Amino acid sequence: MSAMNFGSKSFKPRAPDKGAFPIDHFGECKIFQETFMKCLRDNSFDNSKCRLQSKDYLECRMENQLMTKEPMVKLGFKDLLDPPPSQSDGDTKP
């Protein structure tokens, strides 16, 4: 009779790449989170109406190392970013 040995492989847990991040224990981004949540409540939880508040909250979390820094474009906020200055600004072409 052979015994099953489940201990032969070691399991090393790791955090998911996306979707989980540290809790803001020190409240570094609490004001941004509260503003975002108020916006959601005021707009019947239609998050499309609270994208600016969501962007501000995520930026705060990234600045305080509460989540991995990502380009805002990659997070879906391309339309909320300041457009780069035009190359023709200040140029006068005949």
CSV table of N, CA and C in Angstrom, one decimal:
chain,number,residue,atom,x,y,z
A,1,MET,N,0.8,-1.2,0.0
A,1,MET,CA,0.0,0.0,0.0
A,1,MET,C,0.9,1.2,0.0
A,2,SER,N,0.6,2.2,-0.9
A,2,SER,CA,1.4,3.4,-1.0
A,2,SER,C,0.7,4.5,-0.3
A,3,ALA,N,1.5,5.4,0.3
A,3,ALA,CA,0.9,6.6,1.0
A,3,ALA,C,1.0,7.8,0.0
A,4,MET,N,-0.1,8.6,0.0
A,4,MET,CA,0.0,9.8,-0.8
A,4,MET,C,0.7,10.9,0.0
A,5,ASN,N,1.7,11.5,-0.7
A,5,ASN,CA,2.5,12.5,0.0
A,5,ASN,C,2.1,13.9,-0.7
A,6,PHE,N,1.3,14.6,-0.1
A,6,PHE,CA,0.9,15.9,-0.6
A,6,PHE,C,1.9,17.0,-0.3
A,7,GLY,N,2.8,16.7,0.6
A,7,GLY,CA,3.8,17.7,1.0
A,7,GLY,C,5.0,17.8,0.1
A,8,SER,N,5.0,17.0,-1.0
A,8,SER,CA,6.2,17.0,-1.8
A,8,SER,C,6.3,18.3,-2.7
A,9,LYS,N,5.2,19.0,-3.0
A,9,LYS,CA,5.3,20.2,-3.7
A,9,LYS,C,4.9,21.3,-2.8
A,10,SER,N,5.7,22.4,-2.8
A,10,SER,CA,5.4,23.5,-1.9
A,10,SER,C,4.6,24.6,-2.7
A,11,PHE,N,3.6,25.1,-2.0
A,11,PHE,CA,2.8,26.1,-2.6
A,11,PHE,C,3.3,27.5,-2.1
A,12,LYS,N,3.6,28.4,-3.0
A,12,LYS,CA,4.0,29.7,-2.6
A,12,LYS,C,2.9,30.7,-3.0
A,13,PRO,N,2.1,31.2,-2.1
A,13,PRO,CA,1.1,32.1,-2.5
A,13,PRO,C,1.7,33.5,-2.9
A,14,ARG,N,1.0,34.1,-3.9
A,14,ARG,CA,1.4,35.5,-4.3
A,14,ARG,C,0.2,36.3,-4.6
A,15,ALA,N,0.4,37.6,-4.4
A,15,ALA,CA,-0.8,38.5,-4.7
A,15,ALA,C,-1.1,38.5,-6.2
A,16,PRO,N,-2.3,38.8,-6.5
A,16,PRO,CA,-2.7,38.9,-7.9
A,16,PRO,C,-2.0,40.1,-8.5
A,17,ASP,N,-1.8,40.1,-9.8
A,17,ASP,CA,-1.2,41.3,-10.5
A,17,ASP,C,-2.1,42.5,-10.5
A,18,LYS,N,-3.4,42.3,-10.6
A,18,LYS,CA,-4.4,43.4,-10.6
A,18,LYS,C,-5.6,43.0,-9.7
A,19,GLY,N,-6.2,44.0,-9.2
A,19,GLY,CA,-7.5,43.8,-8.5
A,19,GLY,C,-7.3,43.7,-7.0
A,20,ALA,N,-6.1,43.7,-6.4
A,20,ALA,CA,-6.0,43.7,-5.0
A,20,ALA,C,-4.8,44.6,-4.6
A,21,PHE,N,-5.0,45.4,-3.6
A,21,PHE,CA,-4.0,46.3,-3.2
A,21,PHE,C,-4.1,46.6,-1.7
A,22,PRO,N,-3.1,47.1,-1.1
A,22,PRO,CA,-3.1,47.3,0.4
A,22,PRO,C,-4.2,48.3,0.8
A,23,ILE,N,-4.7,48.0,2.0
A,23,ILE,CA,-5.7,48.9,2.6
A,23,ILE,C,-5.0,50.2,3.0
A,24,ASP,N,-5.7,51.3,2.9
A,24,ASP,CA,-5.2,52.6,3.3
A,24,ASP,C,-5.3,52.8,4.8
A,25,HIS,N,-4.5,52.1,5.6
A,25,HIS,CA,-4.6,52.1,7.0
A,25,HIS,C,-4.4,53.5,7.6
A,26,PHE,N,-3.6,54.4,7.0
A,26,PHE,CA,-3.3,55.7,7.6
A,26,PHE,C,-4.2,56.8,7.0
A,27,GLY,N,-5.2,56.4,6.1
A,27,GLY,CA,-6.1,57.4,5.6
A,27,GLY,C,-5.5,58.4,4.7
A,28,GLU,N,-4.4,58.0,4.0
A,28,GLU,CA,-3.7,59.0,3.1
A,28,GLU,C,-4.6,59.4,2.0
A,29,CYS,N,-5.5,58.6,1.5
A,29,CYS,CA,-6.3,58.9,0.4
A,29,CYS,C,-7.8,58.9,0.8
A,30,LYS,N,-8.1,59.1,2.1
A,30,LYS,CA,-9.5,59.0,2.6
A,30,LYS,C,-10.4,60.0,1.9
A,31,ILE,N,-9.9,61.3,1.8
A,31,ILE,CA,-10.7,62.4,1.3
A,31,ILE,C,-11.1,62.1,-0.2
A,32,PHE,N,-10.1,61.5,-0.9
A,32,PHE,CA,-10.4,61.1,-2.3
A,32,PHE,C,-11.4,60.0,-2.4
A,33,GLN,N,-11.3,59.0,-1.5
A,33,GLN,CA,-12.2,57.9,-1.5
A,33,GLN,C,-13.6,58.4,-1.1
A,34,GLU,N,-13.7,59.2,-0.1
A,34,GLU,CA,-15.0,59.7,0.3
A,34,GLU,C,-15.7,60.6,-0.8
A,35,THR,N,-14.9,61.4,-1.5
A,35,THR,CA,-15.4,62.2,-2.6
A,35,THR,C,-15.9,61.3,-3.7
A,36,PHE,N,-15.2,60.3,-4.0
A,36,PHE,CA,-15.6,59.3,-5.0
A,36,PHE,C,-16.9,58.6,-4.6
A,37,MET,N,-17.0,58.1,-3.4
A,37,MET,CA,-18.2,57.4,-2.9
A,37,MET,C,-19.4,58.4,-2.8
A,38,LYS,N,-19.2,59.6,-2.4
A,38,LYS,CA,-20.3,60.6,-2.4
A,38,LYS,C,-20.8,60.8,-3.9
A,39,CYS,N,-19.9,60.9,-4.8
A,39,CYS,CA,-20.3,61.1,-6.2
A,39,CYS,C,-21.1,59.9,-6.7
A,40,LEU,N,-20.7,58.7,-6.3
A,40,LEU,CA,-21.4,57.5,-6.7
A,40,LEU,C,-22.8,57.5,-6.1
A,41,ARG,N,-22.9,57.8,-4.8
A,41,ARG,CA,-24.2,57.9,-4.2
A,41,ARG,C,-25.1,58.9,-4.8
A,42,ASP,N,-24.5,60.1,-5.1
A,42,ASP,CA,-25.3,61.2,-5.7
A,42,ASP,C,-25.8,60.9,-7.1
A,43,ASN,N,-25.1,60.0,-7.8
A,43,ASN,CA,-25.4,59.6,-9.2
A,43,ASN,C,-25.9,58.2,-9.3
A,44,SER,N,-26.6,57.7,-8.3
A,44,SER,CA,-27.2,56.4,-8.3
A,44,SER,C,-26.2,55.3,-8.7
A,45,PHE,N,-25.0,55.5,-8.3
A,45,PHE,CA,-23.9,54.5,-8.5
A,45,PHE,C,-23.6,54.3,-10.0
A,46,ASP,N,-23.8,55.4,-10.8
A,46,ASP,CA,-23.4,55.4,-12.2
A,46,ASP,C,-21.9,55.9,-12.2
A,47,ASN,N,-21.0,54.9,-12.3
A,47,ASN,CA,-19.6,55.3,-12.2
A,47,ASN,C,-19.1,56.1,-13.4
A,48,SER,N,-19.8,56.1,-14.5
A,48,SER,CA,-19.4,56.9,-15.6
A,48,SER,C,-19.5,58.4,-15.3
A,49,LYS,N,-20.3,58.8,-14.3
A,49,LYS,CA,-20.4,60.2,-13.9
A,49,LYS,C,-19.4,60.6,-12.9
A,50,CYS,N,-18.6,59.6,-12.4
A,50,CYS,CA,-17.6,59.9,-11.3
A,50,CYS,C,-16.2,59.6,-11.8
A,51,ARG,N,-15.9,59.6,-13.0
A,51,ARG,CA,-14.6,59.2,-13.5
A,51,ARG,C,-13.5,60.1,-13.0
A,52,LEU,N,-13.7,61.4,-12.9
A,52,LEU,CA,-12.7,62.4,-12.5
A,52,LEU,C,-12.3,62.0,-11.0
A,53,GLN,N,-13.4,61.8,-10.2
A,53,GLN,CA,-13.1,61.4,-8.8
A,53,GLN,C,-12.4,60.1,-8.7
A,54,SER,N,-12.7,59.2,-9.5
A,54,SER,CA,-12.0,57.9,-9.5
A,54,SER,C,-10.6,58.0,-9.9
A,55,LYS,N,-10.3,58.8,-10.9
A,55,LYS,CA,-9.0,59.1,-11.4
A,55,LYS,C,-8.1,59.7,-10.2
A,56,ASP,N,-8.7,60.7,-9.6
A,56,ASP,CA,-8.0,61.4,-8.5
A,56,ASP,C,-7.7,60.4,-7.3
A,57,TYR,N,-8.6,59.5,-7.0
A,57,TYR,CA,-8.4,58.5,-6.0
A,57,TYR,C,-7.3,57.6,-6.4
A,58,LEU,N,-7.3,57.1,-7.6
A,58,LEU,CA,-6.3,56.2,-8.0
A,58,LEU,C,-4.9,56.8,-8.1
A,59,GLU,N,-4.9,58.1,-8.5
A,59,GLU,CA,-3.6,58.8,-8.5
A,59,GLU,C,-3.1,59.0,-7.1
A,60,CYS,N,-3.9,59.3,-6.1
A,60,CYS,CA,-3.5,59.3,-4.7
A,60,CYS,C,-2.9,58.0,-4.3
A,61,ARG,N,-3.6,56.9,-4.6
A,61,ARG,CA,-3.1,55.6,-4.1
A,61,ARG,C,-1.8,55.3,-4.7
A,62,MET,N,-1.6,55.6,-6.0
A,62,MET,CA,-0.3,55.4,-6.6
A,62,MET,C,0.8,56.3,-6.0
A,63,GLU,N,0.5,57.5,-5.8
A,63,GLU,CA,1.5,58.4,-5.2
A,63,GLU,C,1.9,58.0,-3.8
A,64,ASN,N,1.0,57.3,-3.1
A,64,ASN,CA,1.3,56.9,-1.7
A,64,ASN,C,1.7,55.4,-1.6
A,65,GLN,N,2.1,54.8,-2.7
A,65,GLN,CA,2.5,53.4,-2.8
A,65,GLN,C,1.5,52.4,-2.3
A,66,LEU,N,0.2,52.8,-2.5
A,66,LEU,CA,-0.9,51.9,-2.1
A,66,LEU,C,-1.4,51.0,-3.3
A,67,MET,N,-0.8,51.3,-4.4
A,67,MET,CA,-1.0,50.4,-5.6
A,67,MET,C,0.2,50.7,-6.6
A,68,THR,N,0.4,49.8,-7.5
A,68,THR,CA,1.4,49.9,-8.4
A,68,THR,C,1.1,51.1,-9.4
A,69,LYS,N,2.2,51.9,-9.6
A,69,LYS,CA,2.0,53.0,-10.5
A,69,LYS,C,1.7,52.5,-11.9
A,70,GLU,N,0.7,53.0,-12.5
A,70,GLU,CA,0.3,52.7,-13.9
A,70,GLU,C,0.0,54.0,-14.6
A,71,PRO,N,0.3,54.0,-15.9
A,71,PRO,CA,-0.1,55.2,-16.7
A,71,PRO,C,-1.6,55.3,-16.7
A,72,MET,N,-2.1,56.5,-16.5
A,72,MET,CA,-3.6,56.7,-16.4
A,72,MET,C,-4.3,56.3,-17.7
A,73,VAL,N,-3.5,56.4,-18.8
A,73,VAL,CA,-4.1,55.9,-20.1
A,73,VAL,C,-4.4,54.4,-20.0
A,74,LYS,N,-3.5,53.6,-19.4
A,74,LYS,CA,-3.7,52.2,-19.3
A,74,LYS,C,-4.9,51.9,-18.3
A,75,LEU,N,-5.2,52.8,-17.5
A,75,LEU,CA,-6.3,52.6,-16.5
A,75,LEU,C,-7.6,53.1,-17.1
A,76,GLY,N,-7.6,53.6,-18.3
A,76,GLY,CA,-8.8,54.0,-19.0
A,76,GLY,C,-9.2,55.5,-18.8
A,77,PHE,N,-8.2,56.3,-18.5
A,77,PHE,CA,-8.5,57.7,-18.3
A,77,PHE,C,-7.9,58.6,-19.3
A,78,LYS,N,-7.6,58.1,-20.5
A,78,LYS,CA,-7.0,58.9,-21.6
A,78,LYS,C,-7.8,60.2,-21.8
A,79,ASP,N,-9.1,60.1,-21.8
A,79,ASP,CA,-9.9,61.3,-22.1
A,79,ASP,C,-9.9,62.3,-21.0
A,80,LEU,N,-9.4,62.0,-19.9
A,80,LEU,CA,-9.4,63.0,-18.7
A,80,LEU,C,-8.0,63.6,-18.5
A,81,LEU,N,-7.0,63.2,-19.3
A,81,LEU,CA,-5.7,63.8,-19.2
A,81,LEU,C,-5.6,65.1,-20.0
A,82,ASP,N,-4.7,65.9,-19.5
A,82,ASP,CA,-4.5,67.2,-20.2
A,82,ASP,C,-3.8,66.9,-21.5
A,83,PRO,N,-4.3,67.5,-22.6
A,83,PRO,CA,-3.7,67.2,-23.9
A,83,PRO,C,-2.3,67.8,-23.9
A,84,PRO,N,-1.3,67.1,-24.6
A,84,PRO,CA,0.0,67.7,-24.7
A,84,PRO,C,0.0,69.0,-25.5
A,85,PRO,N,0.9,69.9,-25.1
A,85,PRO,CA,0.9,71.2,-25.9
A,85,PRO,C,1.1,70.9,-27.4
A,86,SER,N,0.4,71.7,-28.2
A,86,SER,CA,0.5,71.5,-29.6
A,86,SER,C,1.9,72.0,-30.0
A,87,GLN,N,2.5,71.3,-31.0
A,87,GLN,CA,3.8,71.7,-31.5
A,87,GLN,C,3.7,73.0,-32.2
A,88,SER,N,2.5,73.4,-32.6
A,88,SER,CA,2.4,74.7,-33.4
A,88,SER,C,2.2,75.9,-32.4
A,89,ASP,N,2.0,75.6,-31.1
A,89,ASP,CA,1.8,76.8,-30.2
A,89,ASP,C,3.0,77.7,-30.3
A,90,GLY,N,2.7,79.0,-30.5
A,90,GLY,CA,3.7,80.0,-30.6
A,90,GLY,C,4.4,80.0,-31.9
A,91,ASP,N,4.2,79.1,-32.8
A,91,ASP,CA,4.8,79.1,-34.1
A,91,ASP,C,3.9,80.0,-35.0
A,92,THR,N,4.5,80.8,-35.7
A,92,THR,CA,3.7,81.6,-36.7
A,92,THR,C,4.3,81.2,-38.1
A,93,LYS,N,3.5,80.5,-38.9
A,93,LYS,CA,3.9,80.1,-40.2
A,93,LYS,C,3.2,80.9,-41.2
A,94,PRO,N,3.9,81.4,-42.2
A,94,PRO,CA,3.3,82.2,-43.2
A,94,PRO,C,2.3,81.5,-44.0
